[in-house]
Amino acid sequence: MTTRFTRTFGVAHPIVQAGMSWASSNPALPAAVSNAGGLGVLAAGPMFVEDFRKALRTLKAATDKPFAVNVPLYRPQADEILDIVIEEEAPILIASQGGPKKYLGRFQTAGIKCIHVVASETHALKALEAGIDAIVAVGGEAGGHPPPEQVSTLVLVRAIAKAAPEAILIAGGGVADGAGIVAMLALGADAVQLGTRYLATKEATVHEAYKQKVLAAGIADTALVGAGMSPIRMVCNDFSARFLEAEAAGSDIEARRAIFAASSLKLAALDGDVANGKIEAGQSAGLIDDLPGAEDLTLRLIAEYRSTLARLAGLDIALESRLERSLQGVL
Ligand SMILES: Cc1cc2nc3c(=O)[nH]c(=O)nc-3n(C[C@H](O)[C@H](O)[C@H](O)COP(=O)(O)O)c2cc1C
């Protein structure tokens, strides 16, 4: 399938493996996805600066296909990380959590394509106005940082596609299979970003206990935690219960901040403390029940979206012949 995304970024398929702190902070996951024809993304979020440079070099050596680097702009030493992305000539930057003006000029000068992650229509339009090459729009179902207002992916993606039809739009949040990919393309997206689905792969570097929690979760087993701060969607556990109880009891923001800060993604992802850590994952956890290799998963997604398209084409033919028959009945 050729879209404006595949043409602009030189990627074979409109599939992006989302940048995920810890889970894709290693070269193996993005290399597997890029080699299979999707866009693999190395997540710089929690990495030490020199580890990041090494991982980036390993990734460059592991694939001759396009890949991207995800940099959350609020992380400490974000500027040093951005410098390394330029020095090492990574082909694509995907930045999140901040505005594009911070980096866009020097990346354009360096000839590196830039994609910006947004969770609202307003921020999408601002990023496009600044001159970004494409945007990722993340809706309420997503793991990590969905929009605080929880506008669903279905509505957010459609709104942005209508407001900015000329923009290259990558949809994220709630997609776990080929049917979801086709749904997003139908809304007007040019590609789809999948996070939680790629979290549940062999190459994702989160603790085995974390992966098992994602596999065990049903579609209603995640919650948005941290309202009034920078809320995350996560699989419910003791930590989320503590936070949500404090919230329901009307405890003040400082008390809630203390509970929130006492937990972390690292605690769950690296240490495997899935009772007290932040098990960031989206609602699509409830659609996932296996831990394939990332290359197999990418090939499966491609096969699934093709079979979904064939099913839709079949519906079209069935509809046409029904219409024909009913017209014949009339005439
Ligand atoms: C464990 C985890 C870590 C994440 N870390 C980051 C990150 O470092 N930077 C970022 O831009 N988004 C991050 N995200 C959000 C994803 O990039 C993506 O937008 C989201 O997972 C898409 O929704 P889905 O999980 O429903 O597929 C993270 C998501 C998860 C699940």
Short mmCIF file of C-alpha atoms and ligand atoms in Angstrom, two decimals:
data_model
loop_
_atom_site.label_atom_id
_atom_site.label_comp_id
_atom_site.label_asym_id
_atom_site.label_seq_id
_atom_site.Cartn_x
_atom_site.Cartn_y
_atom_site.Cartn_z
CA MET A 1 0.00 0.00 0.00
CA THR A 2 1.40 3.36 -1.02
CA THR A 3 0.45 6.45 0.96
CA ARG A 4 1.91 9.94 1.33
CA PHE A 5 3.73 8.54 4.38
CA THR A 6 5.39 5.64 2.53
CA ARG A 7 6.42 7.94 -0.34
CA THR A 8 7.77 10.75 1.83
CA PHE A 9 9.69 8.61 4.30
CA GLY A 10 10.72 5.78 1.96
CA VAL A 11 9.09 3.12 4.16
CA ALA A 12 7.49 0.12 2.43
CA HIS A 13 4.38 -0.12 4.64
CA PRO A 14 2.32 2.48 6.55
CA ILE A 15 3.22 0.92 9.90
CA VAL A 16 5.19 2.70 12.63
CA GLN A 17 6.44 0.94 15.76
CA ALA A 18 5.87 3.58 18.43
CA GLY A 19 8.80 4.98 20.37
CA MET A 20 8.39 3.56 23.89
CA SER A 21 10.70 4.38 26.78
CA TRP A 22 12.45 1.19 27.96
CA ALA A 23 10.49 -1.07 25.58
CA SER A 24 12.10 0.31 22.43
CA SER A 25 15.19 1.84 24.05
CA ASN A 26 17.24 -0.88 22.38
CA PRO A 27 18.26 -1.38 18.75
CA ALA A 28 16.84 -4.91 18.34
CA LEU A 29 13.15 -3.93 18.24
CA PRO A 30 13.42 -1.05 15.72
CA ALA A 31 15.87 -3.02 13.56
CA ALA A 32 13.43 -5.94 13.29
CA VAL A 33 10.52 -3.66 12.39
CA SER A 34 12.46 -1.62 9.81
CA ASN A 35 13.88 -4.77 8.23
CA ALA A 36 10.32 -6.11 7.86
CA GLY A 37 9.21 -2.96 5.99
CA GLY A 38 7.73 -0.87 8.81
CA LEU A 39 9.31 2.12 10.54
CA GLY A 40 11.24 1.06 13.65
CA VAL A 41 11.72 3.71 16.34
CA LEU A 42 14.50 3.84 18.94
CA ALA A 43 13.23 5.54 22.13
CA ALA A 44 15.84 7.84 23.65
CA GLY A 45 13.59 8.62 26.66
CA PRO A 46 15.40 6.92 29.54
CA MET A 47 18.81 6.29 27.91
CA PHE A 48 22.15 7.66 29.10
CA VAL A 49 23.65 9.90 26.45
CA GLU A 50 26.55 7.62 25.53
CA ASP A 51 24.40 4.46 25.61
CA PHE A 52 22.08 6.22 23.20
CA ARG A 53 24.90 6.99 20.78
CA LYS A 54 26.04 3.34 20.88
CA ALA A 55 22.50 2.02 20.37
CA LEU A 56 22.00 4.37 17.45
CA ARG A 57 25.20 3.14 15.79
CA THR A 58 24.16 -0.49 16.33
CA LEU A 59 20.76 0.23 14.81
CA LYS A 60 22.33 1.94 11.79
CA ALA A 61 24.50 -1.13 11.23
CA ALA A 62 21.55 -3.51 11.66
CA THR A 63 19.35 -2.13 8.89
CA ASP A 64 19.69 -0.37 5.57
CA LYS A 65 16.03 0.67 5.76
CA PRO A 66 14.70 3.95 7.21
CA PHE A 67 14.29 4.11 10.98
CA ALA A 68 13.52 6.90 13.44
CA VAL A 69 14.62 8.13 16.85
CA ASN A 70 12.06 9.29 19.42
CA VAL A 71 13.11 12.11 21.73
CA PRO A 72 10.76 13.35 24.48
CA LEU A 73 11.81 17.00 24.65
CA TYR A 74 11.36 17.27 28.44
CA ARG A 75 14.00 14.64 29.23
CA PRO A 76 17.22 15.85 30.85
CA GLN A 77 19.98 16.43 28.26
CA ALA A 78 17.45 16.49 25.42
CA ASP A 79 19.68 18.95 23.54
CA GLU A 80 22.69 16.62 23.72
CA ILE A 81 20.55 13.76 22.45
CA LEU A 82 19.26 15.93 19.59
CA ASP A 83 22.88 16.83 18.70
CA ILE A 84 23.76 13.13 18.51
CA VAL A 85 20.77 12.45 16.24
CA ILE A 86 22.21 15.05 13.85
CA GLU A 87 25.85 13.93 14.21
CA GLU A 88 24.95 10.30 13.56
CA GLU A 89 22.69 11.28 10.66
CA ALA A 90 19.61 9.35 11.78
CA PRO A 91 17.12 9.62 8.91
CA ILE A 92 14.01 10.62 10.91
CA LEU A 93 13.32 12.33 14.25
CA ILE A 94 10.04 11.78 16.11
CA ALA A 95 9.83 14.32 18.92
CA SER A 96 7.22 14.46 21.65
CA GLN A 97 6.25 16.41 24.78
CA GLY A 98 7.10 19.97 23.76
CA GLY A 99 6.99 22.27 20.76
CA PRO A 100 8.78 21.70 17.43
CA LYS A 101 10.35 25.19 17.30
CA LYS A 102 13.01 23.96 19.74
CA TYR A 103 14.65 21.75 17.10
CA LEU A 104 13.03 22.13 13.70
CA GLY A 105 15.38 24.68 12.13
CA ARG A 106 18.63 22.79 12.71
CA PHE A 107 17.11 19.46 11.71
CA GLN A 108 15.82 20.94 8.46
CA THR A 109 19.30 22.34 7.80
CA ALA A 110 20.76 18.87 8.45
CA GLY A 111 18.25 17.30 6.04
CA ILE A 112 16.65 15.11 8.72
CA LYS A 113 12.90 14.61 8.41
CA CYS A 114 10.88 15.56 11.49
CA ILE A 115 7.66 14.11 12.84
CA HIS A 116 5.98 15.61 15.90
CA VAL A 117 3.69 13.78 18.33
CA VAL A 118 0.51 15.61 19.39
CA ALA A 119 -2.58 14.70 21.39
CA SER A 120 -4.92 17.50 20.30
CA GLU A 121 -6.16 19.21 17.17
CA THR A 122 -4.76 22.57 18.34
CA HIS A 123 -1.25 21.20 18.82
CA ALA A 124 -1.46 19.40 15.47
CA LEU A 125 -2.23 22.65 13.66
CA LYS A 126 0.55 24.48 15.53
CA ALA A 127 3.13 21.81 14.63
CA LEU A 128 2.05 21.92 11.00
CA GLU A 129 2.25 25.69 10.95
CA ALA A 130 5.83 25.44 12.27
CA GLY A 131 6.71 23.36 9.19
CA ILE A 132 6.85 19.78 10.48
CA ASP A 133 7.02 16.96 7.86
CA ALA A 134 4.30 14.84 9.51
CA ILE A 135 2.43 14.47 12.76
CA VAL A 136 1.54 11.54 14.97
CA ALA A 137 -1.89 12.09 16.55
CA VAL A 138 -2.42 10.01 19.67
CA GLY A 139 -5.92 9.41 21.01
CA GLY A 140 -7.40 8.48 24.39
CA GLU A 141 -7.00 4.71 24.06
CA ALA A 142 -3.21 4.99 23.91
CA GLY A 143 -0.66 3.74 26.37
CA GLY A 144 1.85 6.29 27.66
CA HIS A 145 0.53 9.86 27.48
CA PRO A 146 -2.91 10.04 25.81
CA PRO A 147 -4.78 13.36 25.64
CA PRO A 148 -5.76 14.39 29.20
CA GLU A 149 -9.31 15.02 27.89
CA GLN A 150 -9.31 11.41 26.59
CA VAL A 151 -10.65 12.27 23.13
CA SER A 152 -10.72 8.92 21.35
CA THR A 153 -8.42 8.11 18.43
CA LEU A 154 -11.49 7.65 16.20
CA VAL A 155 -12.58 11.24 16.77
CA LEU A 156 -9.17 12.95 17.07
CA VAL A 157 -7.76 11.46 13.87
CA ARG A 158 -10.90 12.29 11.91
CA ALA A 159 -10.92 15.86 13.25
CA ILE A 160 -7.28 16.45 12.25
CA ALA A 161 -7.73 14.78 8.85
CA LYS A 162 -10.62 17.16 8.17
CA ALA A 163 -8.89 20.26 9.57
CA ALA A 164 -5.59 19.65 7.75
CA PRO A 165 -6.17 17.35 4.76
CA GLU A 166 -2.79 18.31 3.28
CA ALA A 167 -0.86 17.04 6.33
CA ILE A 168 0.82 13.66 6.52
CA LEU A 169 -0.99 12.12 9.47
CA ILE A 170 0.07 9.08 11.49
CA ALA A 171 -2.66 7.77 13.81
CA GLY A 172 -1.86 6.21 17.19
CA GLY A 173 -3.79 4.77 20.11
CA GLY A 174 -5.82 1.59 20.30
CA VAL A 175 -4.56 -0.17 17.17
CA ALA A 176 -3.37 -3.75 17.57
CA ASP A 177 -4.02 -5.44 14.23
CA GLY A 178 -4.59 -5.04 10.50
CA ALA A 179 -8.28 -4.20 10.89
CA GLY A 180 -7.31 -1.26 13.12
CA ILE A 181 -4.75 -0.10 10.56
CA VAL A 182 -7.34 -0.08 7.78
CA ALA A 183 -9.79 1.75 10.07
CA MET A 184 -7.26 4.55 10.66
CA LEU A 185 -6.43 4.82 6.96
CA ALA A 186 -10.16 5.04 6.26
CA LEU A 187 -10.38 8.02 8.64
CA GLY A 188 -7.76 9.85 6.61
CA ALA A 189 -4.50 8.75 8.23
CA ASP A 190 -1.47 8.02 6.02
CA ALA A 191 0.09 5.56 8.48
CA VAL A 192 -0.55 4.02 11.88
CA GLN A 193 1.64 3.95 14.99
CA LEU A 194 1.35 0.92 17.25
CA GLY A 195 2.79 0.98 20.78
CA THR A 196 1.22 -1.57 23.12
CA ARG A 197 1.14 -4.16 20.30
CA TYR A 198 4.93 -3.88 19.84
CA LEU A 199 5.44 -3.85 23.61
CA ALA A 200 4.19 -7.43 23.58
CA THR A 201 7.02 -8.78 21.43
CA LYS A 202 10.13 -10.79 22.13
CA GLU A 203 12.46 -7.86 21.40
CA ALA A 204 10.74 -5.27 23.64
CA THR A 205 13.00 -4.58 26.61
CA VAL A 206 10.53 -4.63 29.47
CA HIS A 207 10.49 -7.21 32.26
CA GLU A 208 8.72 -10.51 31.50
CA ALA A 209 6.26 -9.79 34.37
CA TYR A 210 5.29 -6.54 32.58
CA LYS A 211 4.59 -8.39 29.33
CA GLN A 212 2.48 -10.95 31.21
CA LYS A 213 0.39 -8.15 32.77
CA VAL A 214 -0.26 -6.72 29.31
CA LEU A 215 -1.24 -10.15 27.95
CA ALA A 216 -3.56 -10.79 30.91
CA ALA A 217 -5.29 -7.38 30.68
CA GLY A 218 -8.78 -7.07 29.22
CA ILE A 219 -9.94 -4.03 27.25
CA ALA A 220 -11.31 -2.38 30.42
CA ASP A 221 -8.29 -3.11 32.63
CA THR A 222 -6.39 0.11 32.01
CA ALA A 223 -6.96 3.52 33.60
CA LEU A 224 -5.84 7.09 33.09
CA VAL A 225 -3.80 7.94 36.18
CA GLY A 226 -2.45 11.34 37.17
CA ALA A 227 -5.21 13.79 36.30
CA GLY A 228 -4.00 17.36 36.75
CA MET A 229 -0.38 16.28 36.18
CA SER A 230 0.87 14.55 33.07
CA PRO A 231 -1.52 11.61 33.09
CA ILE A 232 -0.59 8.15 31.84
CA ARG A 233 -2.70 5.23 30.67
CA MET A 234 -1.58 2.06 32.41
CA VAL A 235 -2.71 -1.43 33.36
CA CYS A 236 -4.42 -1.17 36.75
CA ASN A 237 -2.42 -2.36 39.78
CA ASP A 238 -1.84 -1.48 43.46
CA PHE A 239 -0.22 1.84 42.55
CA SER A 240 -3.10 2.97 40.32
CA ALA A 241 -5.59 1.89 43.02
CA ARG A 242 -3.69 3.98 45.62
CA PHE A 243 -3.69 6.99 43.33
CA LEU A 244 -7.31 6.71 42.21
CA GLU A 245 -8.51 6.16 45.81
CA ALA A 246 -6.70 9.31 46.93
CA GLU A 247 -8.26 11.17 44.03
CA ALA A 248 -11.77 9.88 44.87
CA ALA A 249 -11.25 10.83 48.53
CA GLY A 250 -10.54 14.40 47.40
CA SER A 251 -6.94 14.51 48.61
CA ASP A 252 -5.02 17.62 47.60
CA ILE A 253 -2.72 17.86 44.58
CA GLU A 254 0.47 17.68 46.68
CA ALA A 255 -0.59 14.38 48.26
CA ARG A 256 -1.49 12.97 44.82
CA ARG A 257 1.79 14.23 43.36
CA ALA A 258 3.68 12.39 46.12
CA ILE A 259 1.91 9.10 45.31
CA PHE A 260 2.50 9.61 41.58
CA ALA A 261 6.19 10.43 42.01
CA ALA A 262 6.80 7.42 44.27
CA SER A 263 6.10 5.13 41.30
CA SER A 264 7.76 4.97 37.88
CA LEU A 265 7.76 3.21 34.54
CA LYS A 266 11.28 2.00 35.32
CA LEU A 267 10.05 0.19 38.46
CA ALA A 268 7.73 -1.96 36.34
CA ALA A 269 9.76 -2.14 33.13
CA LEU A 270 13.24 -2.77 34.50
CA ASP A 271 12.70 -4.11 38.04
CA GLY A 272 9.54 -6.06 37.24
CA ASP A 273 7.59 -4.60 40.19
CA VAL A 274 4.22 -4.77 38.48
CA ALA A 275 2.31 -4.08 41.71
CA ASN A 276 3.87 -0.68 42.42
CA GLY A 277 5.33 0.44 39.09
CA LYS A 278 3.65 2.21 36.17
CA ILE A 279 2.67 -0.50 33.68
CA GLU A 280 2.12 1.92 30.80
CA ALA A 281 -0.05 0.28 28.14
CA GLY A 282 -3.14 1.13 26.12
CA GLN A 283 -6.65 -0.30 25.95
CA SER A 284 -5.50 -2.46 23.06
CA ALA A 285 -3.76 -4.67 25.67
CA GLY A 286 -7.15 -6.39 25.73
CA LEU A 287 -6.78 -7.29 22.04
CA ILE A 288 -3.34 -8.88 22.45
CA ASP A 289 -2.73 -12.47 23.45
CA ASP A 290 0.71 -13.44 22.18
CA LEU A 291 4.37 -12.44 22.27
CA PRO A 292 5.65 -12.83 18.70
CA GLY A 293 8.97 -11.66 17.32
CA ALA A 294 8.73 -8.10 15.97
CA GLU A 295 9.52 -9.09 12.39
CA ASP A 296 6.83 -11.81 12.38
CA LEU A 297 4.39 -9.37 13.94
CA THR A 298 5.06 -6.74 11.29
CA LEU A 299 4.58 -9.26 8.48
CA ARG A 300 1.39 -10.45 10.14
CA LEU A 301 0.06 -6.87 10.38
CA ILE A 302 0.72 -6.43 6.67
CA ALA A 303 -1.09 -9.69 5.85
CA GLU A 304 -3.98 -8.68 8.11
CA TYR A 305 -4.47 -5.26 6.58
CA ARG A 306 -4.40 -6.79 3.11
CA SER A 307 -7.02 -9.37 4.06
CA THR A 308 -9.13 -6.64 5.69
CA LEU A 309 -8.97 -4.60 2.48
CA ALA A 310 -9.98 -7.70 0.50
CA ARG A 311 -12.91 -8.26 2.87
CA LEU A 312 -14.02 -4.64 2.37
CA ALA A 313 -13.69 -4.96 -1.41
CA GLY A 314 -15.83 -8.11 -1.13
CA LEU A 315 -18.46 -6.15 0.82
CA ASP A 316 -18.43 -3.57 -1.93
CA ILE A 317 -19.04 -6.20 -4.62
CA ALA A 318 -21.77 -7.83 -2.52
CA LEU A 319 -23.39 -4.44 -2.01
CA GLU A 320 -23.21 -3.61 -5.70
CA SER A 321 -24.82 -6.88 -6.75
CA ARG A 322 -27.53 -6.43 -4.10
CA LEU A 323 -28.15 -2.93 -5.42
CA GLU A 324 -28.25 -4.28 -8.99
CA ARG A 325 -30.73 -6.98 -8.00
CA SER A 326 -32.98 -4.51 -6.23
CA LEU A 327 -32.77 -2.11 -9.15
CA GLN A 328 -33.75 -4.95 -11.50
CA GLY A 329 -36.69 -5.59 -9.20
CA VAL A 330 -37.74 -1.97 -9.58
CA LEU A 331 -37.26 -1.70 -13.33
C1 LIG B 1 5.48 1.61 27.75
C2 LIG B 1 5.26 2.83 26.91
C3 LIG B 1 6.25 3.80 26.84
C4 LIG B 1 6.07 4.92 26.04
N1 LIG B 1 7.09 5.83 25.94
C5 LIG B 1 6.99 6.86 25.07
C6 LIG B 1 8.10 7.71 24.84
O1 LIG B 1 9.19 7.55 25.40
N2 LIG B 1 7.95 8.72 23.95
C7 LIG B 1 6.76 8.92 23.26
O2 LIG B 1 6.68 9.83 22.45
N3 LIG B 1 5.69 8.11 23.47
C8 LIG B 1 5.80 7.08 24.32
N4 LIG B 1 4.73 6.21 24.46
C9 LIG B 1 3.53 6.38 23.62
C10 LIG B 1 3.69 5.60 22.30
O3 LIG B 1 4.69 6.19 21.52
C11 LIG B 1 2.39 5.55 21.46
O4 LIG B 1 1.95 6.84 21.16
C12 LIG B 1 1.25 4.79 22.11
O5 LIG B 1 1.73 3.61 22.72
C13 LIG B 1 0.21 4.44 21.05
O6 LIG B 1 -0.91 3.85 21.61
P1 LIG B 1 -1.11 2.25 21.77
O7 LIG B 1 -0.27 1.88 22.94
O8 LIG B 1 -2.56 2.14 22.02
O9 LIG B 1 -0.66 1.60 20.52
C14 LIG B 1 4.87 5.09 25.29
C15 LIG B 1 3.89 4.09 25.35
C16 LIG B 1 4.06 2.97 26.13
C17 LIG B 1 3.00 1.91 26.14
#
